[in-house]
Coordinates of C-alpha atoms and ligand atoms in Angstrom, one line a residue:
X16 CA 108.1 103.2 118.4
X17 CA 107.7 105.9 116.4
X18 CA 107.9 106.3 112.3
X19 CA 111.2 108.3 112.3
X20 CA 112.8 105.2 114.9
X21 CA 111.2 102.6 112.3
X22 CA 113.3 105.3 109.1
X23 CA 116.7 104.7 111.5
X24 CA 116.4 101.1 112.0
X25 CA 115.6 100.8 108.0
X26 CA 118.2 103.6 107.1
X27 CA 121.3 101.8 109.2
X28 CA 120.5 98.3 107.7
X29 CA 120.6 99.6 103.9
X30 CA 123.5 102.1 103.8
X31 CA 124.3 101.1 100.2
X32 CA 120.8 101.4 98.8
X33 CA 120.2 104.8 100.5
X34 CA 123.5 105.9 98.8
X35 CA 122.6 104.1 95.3
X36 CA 119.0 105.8 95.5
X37 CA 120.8 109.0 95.5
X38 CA 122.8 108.2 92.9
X39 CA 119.9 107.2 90.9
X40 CA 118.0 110.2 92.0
X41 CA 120.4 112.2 89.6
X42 CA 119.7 109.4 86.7
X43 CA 115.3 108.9 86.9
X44 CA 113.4 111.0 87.6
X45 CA 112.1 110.8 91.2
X46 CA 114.7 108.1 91.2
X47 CA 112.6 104.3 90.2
X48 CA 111.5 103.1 87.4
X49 CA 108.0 102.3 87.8
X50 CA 106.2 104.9 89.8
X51 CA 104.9 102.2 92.6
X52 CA 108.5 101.7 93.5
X53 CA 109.3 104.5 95.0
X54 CA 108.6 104.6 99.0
X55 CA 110.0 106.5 101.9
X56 CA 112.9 106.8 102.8
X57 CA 113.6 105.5 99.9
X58 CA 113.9 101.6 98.6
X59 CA 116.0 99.3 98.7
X60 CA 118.2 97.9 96.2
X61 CA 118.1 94.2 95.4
X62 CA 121.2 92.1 94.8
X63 CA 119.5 88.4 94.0
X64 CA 116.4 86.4 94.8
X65 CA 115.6 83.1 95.3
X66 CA 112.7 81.1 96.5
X67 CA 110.7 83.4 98.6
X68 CA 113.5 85.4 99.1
X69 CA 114.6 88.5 97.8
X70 CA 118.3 90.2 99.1
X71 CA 119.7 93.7 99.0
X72 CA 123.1 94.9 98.3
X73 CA 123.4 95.0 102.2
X74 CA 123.1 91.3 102.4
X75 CA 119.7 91.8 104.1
X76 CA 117.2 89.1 103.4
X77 CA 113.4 89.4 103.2
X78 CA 110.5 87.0 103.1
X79 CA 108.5 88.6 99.7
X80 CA 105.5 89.1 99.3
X81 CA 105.7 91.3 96.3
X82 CA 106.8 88.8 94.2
X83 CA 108.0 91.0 91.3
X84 CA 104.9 92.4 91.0
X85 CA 103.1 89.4 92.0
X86 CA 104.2 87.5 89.2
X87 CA 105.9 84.8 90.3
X88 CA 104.0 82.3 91.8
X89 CA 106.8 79.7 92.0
X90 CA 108.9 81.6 93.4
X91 CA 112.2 83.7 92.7
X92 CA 114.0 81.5 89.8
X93 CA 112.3 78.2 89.8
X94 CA 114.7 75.3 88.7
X95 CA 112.9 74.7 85.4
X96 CA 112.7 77.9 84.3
X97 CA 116.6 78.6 85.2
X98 CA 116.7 75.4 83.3
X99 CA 115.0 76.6 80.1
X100 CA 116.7 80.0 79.8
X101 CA 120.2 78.6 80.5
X102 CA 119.8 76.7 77.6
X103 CA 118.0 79.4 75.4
X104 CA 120.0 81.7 76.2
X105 CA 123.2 80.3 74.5
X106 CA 120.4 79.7 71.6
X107 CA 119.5 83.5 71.5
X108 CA 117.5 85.9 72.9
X109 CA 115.4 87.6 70.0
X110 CA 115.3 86.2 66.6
X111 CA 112.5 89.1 66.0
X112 CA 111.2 85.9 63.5
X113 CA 108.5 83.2 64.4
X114 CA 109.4 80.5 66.9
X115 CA 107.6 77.0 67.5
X116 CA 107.7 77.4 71.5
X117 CA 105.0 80.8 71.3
X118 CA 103.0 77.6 69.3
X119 CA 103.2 75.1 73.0
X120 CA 103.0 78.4 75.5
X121 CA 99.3 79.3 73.4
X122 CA 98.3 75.9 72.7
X123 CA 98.5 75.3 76.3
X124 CA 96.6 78.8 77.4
X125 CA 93.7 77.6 75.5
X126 CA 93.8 74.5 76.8
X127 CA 93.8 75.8 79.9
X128 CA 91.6 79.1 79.2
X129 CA 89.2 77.3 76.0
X130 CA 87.8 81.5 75.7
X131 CA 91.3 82.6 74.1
X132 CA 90.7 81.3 71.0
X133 CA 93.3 83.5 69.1
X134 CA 96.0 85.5 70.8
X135 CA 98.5 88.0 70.4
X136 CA 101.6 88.3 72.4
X137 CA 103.0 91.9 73.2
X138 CA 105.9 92.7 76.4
X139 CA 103.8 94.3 78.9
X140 CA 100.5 94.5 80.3
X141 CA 99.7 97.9 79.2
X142 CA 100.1 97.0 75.5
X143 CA 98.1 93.9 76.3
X144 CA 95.0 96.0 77.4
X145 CA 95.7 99.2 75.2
X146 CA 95.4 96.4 72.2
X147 CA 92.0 95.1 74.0
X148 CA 90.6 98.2 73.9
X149 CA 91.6 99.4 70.0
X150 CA 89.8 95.9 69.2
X151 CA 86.9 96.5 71.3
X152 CA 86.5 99.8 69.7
X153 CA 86.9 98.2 66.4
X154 CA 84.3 95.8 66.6
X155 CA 82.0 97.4 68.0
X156 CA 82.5 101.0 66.2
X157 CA 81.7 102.9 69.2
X158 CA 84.5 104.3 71.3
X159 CA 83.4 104.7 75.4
X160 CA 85.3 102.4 77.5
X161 CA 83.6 101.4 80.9
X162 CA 86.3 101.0 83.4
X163 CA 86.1 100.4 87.2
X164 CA 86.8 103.7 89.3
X165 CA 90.4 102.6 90.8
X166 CA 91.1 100.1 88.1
X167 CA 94.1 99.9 87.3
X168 CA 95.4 98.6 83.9
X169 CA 99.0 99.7 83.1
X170 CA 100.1 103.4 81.7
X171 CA 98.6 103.0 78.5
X172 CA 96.8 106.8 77.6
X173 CA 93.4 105.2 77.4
X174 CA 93.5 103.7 80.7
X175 CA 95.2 106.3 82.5
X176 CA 91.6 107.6 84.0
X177 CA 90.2 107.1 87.2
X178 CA 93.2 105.9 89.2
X179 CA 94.0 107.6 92.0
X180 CA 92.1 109.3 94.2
X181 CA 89.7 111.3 94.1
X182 CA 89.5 109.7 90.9
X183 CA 88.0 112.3 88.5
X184 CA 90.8 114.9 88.2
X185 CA 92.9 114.0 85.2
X186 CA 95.7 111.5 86.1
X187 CA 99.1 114.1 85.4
X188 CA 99.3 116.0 82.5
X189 CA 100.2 115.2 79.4
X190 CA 96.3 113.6 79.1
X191 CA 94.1 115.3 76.9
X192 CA 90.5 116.2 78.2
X193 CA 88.6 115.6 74.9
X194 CA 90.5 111.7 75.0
X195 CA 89.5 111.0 78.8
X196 CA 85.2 112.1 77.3
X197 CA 85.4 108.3 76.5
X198 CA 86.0 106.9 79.4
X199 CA 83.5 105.8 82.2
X200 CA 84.2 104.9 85.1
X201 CA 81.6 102.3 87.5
X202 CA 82.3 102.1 91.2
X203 CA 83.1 98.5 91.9
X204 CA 80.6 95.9 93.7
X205 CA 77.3 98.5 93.1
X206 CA 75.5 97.1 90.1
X207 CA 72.5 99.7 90.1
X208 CA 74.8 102.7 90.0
X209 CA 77.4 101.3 87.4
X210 CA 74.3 100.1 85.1
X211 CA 72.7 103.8 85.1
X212 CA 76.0 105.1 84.0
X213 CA 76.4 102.4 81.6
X214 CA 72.8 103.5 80.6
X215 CA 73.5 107.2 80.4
X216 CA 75.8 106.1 77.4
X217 CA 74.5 102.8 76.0
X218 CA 74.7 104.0 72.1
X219 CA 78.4 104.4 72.4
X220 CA 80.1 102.1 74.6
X221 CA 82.3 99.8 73.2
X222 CA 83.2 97.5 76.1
X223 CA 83.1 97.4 79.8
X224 CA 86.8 96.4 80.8
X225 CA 87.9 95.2 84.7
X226 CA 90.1 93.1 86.6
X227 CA 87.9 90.1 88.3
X228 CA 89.5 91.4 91.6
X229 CA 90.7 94.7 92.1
X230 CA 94.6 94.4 92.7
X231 CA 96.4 97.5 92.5
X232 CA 93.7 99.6 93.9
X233 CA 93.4 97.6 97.3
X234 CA 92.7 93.3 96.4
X235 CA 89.3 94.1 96.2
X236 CA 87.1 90.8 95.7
X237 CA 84.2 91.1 93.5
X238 CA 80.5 90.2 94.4
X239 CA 79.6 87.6 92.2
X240 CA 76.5 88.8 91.4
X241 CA 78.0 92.4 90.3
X242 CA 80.4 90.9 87.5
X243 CA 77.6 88.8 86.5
X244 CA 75.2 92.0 86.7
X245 CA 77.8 93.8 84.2
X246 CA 78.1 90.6 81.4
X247 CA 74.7 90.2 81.2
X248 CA 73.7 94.2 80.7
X249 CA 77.3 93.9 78.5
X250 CA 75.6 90.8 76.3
X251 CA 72.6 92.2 76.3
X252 CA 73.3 95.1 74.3
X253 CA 76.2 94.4 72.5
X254 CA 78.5 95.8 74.0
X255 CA 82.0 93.9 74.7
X256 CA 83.2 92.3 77.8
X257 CA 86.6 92.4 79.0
X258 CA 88.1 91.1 81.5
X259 CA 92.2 92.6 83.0
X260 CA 93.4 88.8 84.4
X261 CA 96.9 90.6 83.9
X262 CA 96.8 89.7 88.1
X263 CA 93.9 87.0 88.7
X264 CA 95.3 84.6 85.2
X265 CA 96.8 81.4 86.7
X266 CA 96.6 83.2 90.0
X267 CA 92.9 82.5 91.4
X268 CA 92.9 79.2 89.8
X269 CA 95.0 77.5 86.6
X270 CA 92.0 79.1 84.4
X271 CA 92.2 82.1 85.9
X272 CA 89.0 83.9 87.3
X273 CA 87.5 83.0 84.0
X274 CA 86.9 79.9 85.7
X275 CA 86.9 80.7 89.1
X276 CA 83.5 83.0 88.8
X277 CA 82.6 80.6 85.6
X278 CA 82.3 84.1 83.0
X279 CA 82.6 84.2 79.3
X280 CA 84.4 87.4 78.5
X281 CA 84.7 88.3 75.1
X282 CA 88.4 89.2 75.1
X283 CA 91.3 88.7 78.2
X284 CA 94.2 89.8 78.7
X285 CA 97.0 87.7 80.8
X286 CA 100.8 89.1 81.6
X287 CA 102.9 88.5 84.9
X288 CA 102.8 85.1 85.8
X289 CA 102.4 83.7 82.1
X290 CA 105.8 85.4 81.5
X291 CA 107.1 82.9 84.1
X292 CA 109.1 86.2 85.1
X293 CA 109.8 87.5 82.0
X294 CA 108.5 90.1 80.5
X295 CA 105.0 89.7 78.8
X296 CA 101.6 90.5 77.9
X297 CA 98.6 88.6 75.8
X298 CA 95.5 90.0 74.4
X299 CA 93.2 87.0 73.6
X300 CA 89.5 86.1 73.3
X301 CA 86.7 85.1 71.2
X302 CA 88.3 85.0 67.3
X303 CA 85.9 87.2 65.5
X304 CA 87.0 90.0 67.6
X305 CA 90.7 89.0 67.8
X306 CA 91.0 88.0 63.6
X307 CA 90.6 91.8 63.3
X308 CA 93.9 92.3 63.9
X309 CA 95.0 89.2 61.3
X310 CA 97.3 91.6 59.1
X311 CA 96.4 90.5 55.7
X312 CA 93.1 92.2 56.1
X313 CA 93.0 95.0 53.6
X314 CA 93.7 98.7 55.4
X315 CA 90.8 100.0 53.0
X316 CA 88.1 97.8 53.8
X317 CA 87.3 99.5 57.1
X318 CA 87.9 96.2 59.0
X319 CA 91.6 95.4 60.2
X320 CA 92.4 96.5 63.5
X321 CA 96.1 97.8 64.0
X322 CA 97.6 95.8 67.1
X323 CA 100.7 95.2 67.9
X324 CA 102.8 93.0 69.5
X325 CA 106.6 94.8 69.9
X326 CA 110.1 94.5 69.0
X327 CA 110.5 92.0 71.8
X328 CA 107.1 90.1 71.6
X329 CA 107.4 86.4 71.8
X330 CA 110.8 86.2 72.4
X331 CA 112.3 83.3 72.5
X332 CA 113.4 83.4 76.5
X333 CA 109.8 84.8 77.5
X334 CA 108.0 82.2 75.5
X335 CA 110.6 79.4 76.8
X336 CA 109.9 80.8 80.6
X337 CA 106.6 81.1 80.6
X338 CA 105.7 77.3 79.1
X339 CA 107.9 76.3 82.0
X340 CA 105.6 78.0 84.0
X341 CA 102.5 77.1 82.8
X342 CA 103.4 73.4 81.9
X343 CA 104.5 73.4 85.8
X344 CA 101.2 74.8 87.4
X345 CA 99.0 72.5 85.1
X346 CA 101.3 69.7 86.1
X347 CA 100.8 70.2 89.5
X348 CA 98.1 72.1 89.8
X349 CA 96.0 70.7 92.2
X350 CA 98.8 70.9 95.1
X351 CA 100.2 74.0 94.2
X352 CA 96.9 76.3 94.4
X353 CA 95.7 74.1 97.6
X354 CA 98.4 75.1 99.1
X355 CA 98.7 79.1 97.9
X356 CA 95.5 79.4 98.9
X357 CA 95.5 77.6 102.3
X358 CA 98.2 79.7 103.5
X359 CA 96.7 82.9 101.9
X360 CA 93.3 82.2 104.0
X361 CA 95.4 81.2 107.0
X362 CA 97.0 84.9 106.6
X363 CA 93.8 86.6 106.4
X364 CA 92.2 84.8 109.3
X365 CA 95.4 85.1 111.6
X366 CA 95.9 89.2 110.7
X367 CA 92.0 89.3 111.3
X368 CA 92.3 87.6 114.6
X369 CA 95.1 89.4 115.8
X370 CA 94.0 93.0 114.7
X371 CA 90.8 92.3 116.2
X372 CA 92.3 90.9 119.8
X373 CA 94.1 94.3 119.6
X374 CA 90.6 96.3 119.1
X375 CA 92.3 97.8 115.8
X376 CA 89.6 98.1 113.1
X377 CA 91.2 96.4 110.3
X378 CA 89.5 94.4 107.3
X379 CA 92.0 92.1 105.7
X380 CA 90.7 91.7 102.1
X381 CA 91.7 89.0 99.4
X382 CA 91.4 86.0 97.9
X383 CA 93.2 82.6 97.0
X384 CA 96.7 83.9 97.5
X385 CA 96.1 87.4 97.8
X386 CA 95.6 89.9 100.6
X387 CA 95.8 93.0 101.9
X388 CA 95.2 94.4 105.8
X389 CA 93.0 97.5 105.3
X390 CA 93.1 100.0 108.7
X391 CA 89.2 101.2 109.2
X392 CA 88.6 104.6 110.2
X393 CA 84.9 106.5 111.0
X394 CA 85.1 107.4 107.4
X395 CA 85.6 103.2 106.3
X396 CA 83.6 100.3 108.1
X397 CA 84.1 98.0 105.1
X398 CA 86.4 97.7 102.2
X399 CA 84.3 96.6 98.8
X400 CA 85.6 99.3 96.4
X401 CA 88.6 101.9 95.7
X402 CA 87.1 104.6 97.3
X403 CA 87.3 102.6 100.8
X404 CA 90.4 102.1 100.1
X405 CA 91.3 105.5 99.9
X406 CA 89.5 106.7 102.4
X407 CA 90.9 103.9 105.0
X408 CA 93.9 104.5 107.3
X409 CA 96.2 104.4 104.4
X410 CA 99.3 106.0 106.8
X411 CA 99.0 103.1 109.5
X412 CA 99.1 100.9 106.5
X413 CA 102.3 102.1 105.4
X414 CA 103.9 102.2 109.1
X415 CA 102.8 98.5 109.5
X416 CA 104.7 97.7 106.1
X417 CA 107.8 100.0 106.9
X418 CA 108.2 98.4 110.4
X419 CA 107.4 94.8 108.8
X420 CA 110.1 95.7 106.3
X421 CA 112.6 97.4 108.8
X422 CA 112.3 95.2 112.2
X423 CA 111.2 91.9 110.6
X424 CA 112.8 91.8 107.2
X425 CA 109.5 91.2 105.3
X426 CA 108.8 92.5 102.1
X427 CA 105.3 93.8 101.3
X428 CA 105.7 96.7 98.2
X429 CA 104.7 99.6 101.1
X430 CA 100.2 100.0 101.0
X431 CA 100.4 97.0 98.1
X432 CA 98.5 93.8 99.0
X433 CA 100.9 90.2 98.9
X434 CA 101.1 87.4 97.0
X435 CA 102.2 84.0 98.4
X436 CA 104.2 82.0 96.1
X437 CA 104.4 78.1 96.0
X438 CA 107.8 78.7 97.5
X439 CA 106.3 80.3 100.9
X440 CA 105.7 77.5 103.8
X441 CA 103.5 77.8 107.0
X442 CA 106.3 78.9 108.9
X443 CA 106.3 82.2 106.7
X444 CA 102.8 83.1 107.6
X445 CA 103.2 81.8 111.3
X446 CA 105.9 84.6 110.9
X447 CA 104.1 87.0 109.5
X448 CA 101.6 86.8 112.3
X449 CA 104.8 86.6 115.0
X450 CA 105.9 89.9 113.3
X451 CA 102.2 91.8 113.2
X452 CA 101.6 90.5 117.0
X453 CA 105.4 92.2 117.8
X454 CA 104.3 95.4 115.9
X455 CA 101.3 95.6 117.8
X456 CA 103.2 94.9 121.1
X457 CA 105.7 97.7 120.3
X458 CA 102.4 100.1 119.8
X459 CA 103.5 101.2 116.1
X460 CA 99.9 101.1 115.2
X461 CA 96.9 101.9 117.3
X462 CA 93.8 103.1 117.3
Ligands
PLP525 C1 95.5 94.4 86.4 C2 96.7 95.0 85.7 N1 96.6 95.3 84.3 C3 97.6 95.8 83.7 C4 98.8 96.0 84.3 C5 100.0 96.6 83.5 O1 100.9 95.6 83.3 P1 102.5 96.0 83.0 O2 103.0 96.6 84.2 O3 103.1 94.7 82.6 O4 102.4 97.0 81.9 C6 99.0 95.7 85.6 C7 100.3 95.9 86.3 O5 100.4 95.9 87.5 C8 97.9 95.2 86.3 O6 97.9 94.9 87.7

């Protein structure tokens, strides 16, 4: 089958979304709100979602695995957090005042994660990591941020460096050049290289900031020795480490890769799944970084670090749903991340088996609850940064997706690695790999 047969199939199952997206072609630009949206032909529009599945407004229903940006790990509206907001929301929405249940939701963070010893809620994981960095600077008075090449921490200006590939033209314009000279960017998993670079700078770095595992640039799993490579060199000379855990928090295990890899950042940031699907964002760490930003700090003093937290910060709904959440997974914990993670492994061994039966050089990356299937090329034998990823087979990537999506109503975000929910069984996976072995039959993808 070829792509434009997978287009039809995909185009006569969603006649109302192709005529919606046109519609909203003439409304956004490019037609989406969030750039990672968009995929050809175009993409669907959703109606509801429940469980592990999500439906569009032509009644078709998918198995997801994008999980609203893998947030939810229980699921499309879990019962106690439909629970909690049914009855906040007759209580209101925004009081834009203090409220006792942002006290439970960090209370139980730092329980859970004992390094956030003060936090700061904002709406979104770009404020969450454009207020990390303003405090790194701040402590430390120097102002280079060490980011990983591919890294990927939200549209905040700072950040916005290194993304795509080839990763060192300027991401858009709109950037300014003499901004982005404070940025450095390490490639991922190579300690020797990213510690000359960070030595080519070492009077004025500020922090080294990264995601534990690479998510939006491929679910790239770290070398252990590499992160701890970077906090020691980071400890060593002052310099501030961060980690993103806007993806890994409560997602590689209830404390987060913090306690997975067993690393003592200096400051965090969570978002997604602390939201408990609203939405969020948390800077939080050690408290004499993080009581910078205590407001009754005099401005003059040269001390007080401006962060803020939003209009919308620690509403009462998101605080309400994401204590639901939390108290949940620490509840139940141990099941809950046996199980994501036995049926994330049992994905990545059965797409690794029945790639490799089909000779198709794939590498299926992840960990816990996340992966991704990577197609190899003679450029790519291995995937351990975002360069590889780039490089890979990123087309048969997308045609597996597309074709997963049009013939087999499963949801992956096109070339964006999954997330398996609490609410996704055995049978899903033993689908998933039914589906991939079908694909593979049909000769969509080959070498
Ligand atoms: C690691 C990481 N950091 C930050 C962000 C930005 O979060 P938000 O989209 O809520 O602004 C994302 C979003 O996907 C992310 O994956």
């Amino acid at each position: 089958m070829r792509q434009d047969e997978i287009d039809i199939t995909y185009e006569n199952k969603t006649p109302t979304s192709k005529r919606l997206f046109a519609r909203g072609s003439k409304l956004f630009a490019g037609g989406i709100n969030h750039n990672v949206r968009l995929f050809k032909p175009y993409p669907f529009f959703s109606e509801r979602a429940t469980g592990r599945f999500i439906f569009d407004v032509d009644s078709n229903r998918y198995t997801d695995y994008w999980m609203g940006h893998w947030s939810l790990i229980l699921g499309h509206s879990p019962k106690a957090v439909v629970r909690t907001l049914s009855e906040q929301l007759r209580k209101g929405t925004i009081y834009g005042t203090a409220n006792g249940t942002s006290l439970e939701l960090a209370e139980l963070i730092q329980k859970l994660m004992p390094r956030a010893e003060l936090l700061r809620f904002c709406s979104t994981g770009s404020e969450a990591t454009m207020y990390a960095v303003r405090l790194a600077r701040a402590k430390s008075h120097r102002r280079v941020i060490a980011k990983i090449t591919g890294g990927w921490h939200g549209f905040n200006t700072t950040l916005m460096h290194s993304v795509n590939y080839p990763f060192h033209s300027p991401e858009g314009t709109g950037l300014i050049a003499e901004e982005e000279q404070f940025v450095e960017s390490l490639p991922f998993n190579d300690l020797d290289s990213s510690l000359k670079i960070l030595q080519s700078v070492i009077d004025d770095i500020a922090c080294i900031l990264l995601e534990p595992v690479l998510g939006g640039a491929g679910c790239i799993t770290p070398d252990i020795d590499y992160l701890r490579g970077l906090q020691e060199f980071a400890h060593k000379n002052n310099i501030l480490f961060v980690f993103d855990e806007i993806v890994t928090g409560f997602r590689l295990s209830i404390g987060g890769a913090i306690q997975k890899y067993g690393l003592q950042p200096d400051l965090f940031t969570l978002g997604k799944i602390v939201g408990g699907g609203m939405p969020i964002g948390v800077v939080c760490g050690m408290k004499e970084i993080m009581a910078l930003a205590d407001p009754t700090i005099e401005t003059d003093n040269e001390i007080r670090c401006n962060i803020g937290g939003g209009t919308y910060s620690c509403n009462p709904m998101t605080m309400k749903a994401g204590l639901a959440t939390i108290k949940y997974l620490d509840e139940n914990k141990d099941e809950i991340y046996s199980k994501i993670d036995s049926l994330g492994a049992k994905a990545r061994s059965g797409l690794t088996k029945i790639f490799s039966e089909a000779n198709i050089n794939t590498h299926v990356t992840g960990e816990g609850s996340l992966f991704l299937t990577h197609f190899l090329n003679e450029k790519v034998r291995t995937i351990k940064n975002a360069v590889d990823v780039a490089l890979s087979d990123q087309k048969s990537l997308y045609r597996y997706h597309l074709a997963l999506m049009a013939l087999h109503q499963i949801f992956f975000l096109p070339g964006k690695m999954g997330a398996i929910s609490y609410e996704h069984t055995e049978a899903d996976v033993d689908r998933l790999l039914l589906a991939t072995q079908a694909i593979l039959d049909s000769g969509i993808i080959s070498n």
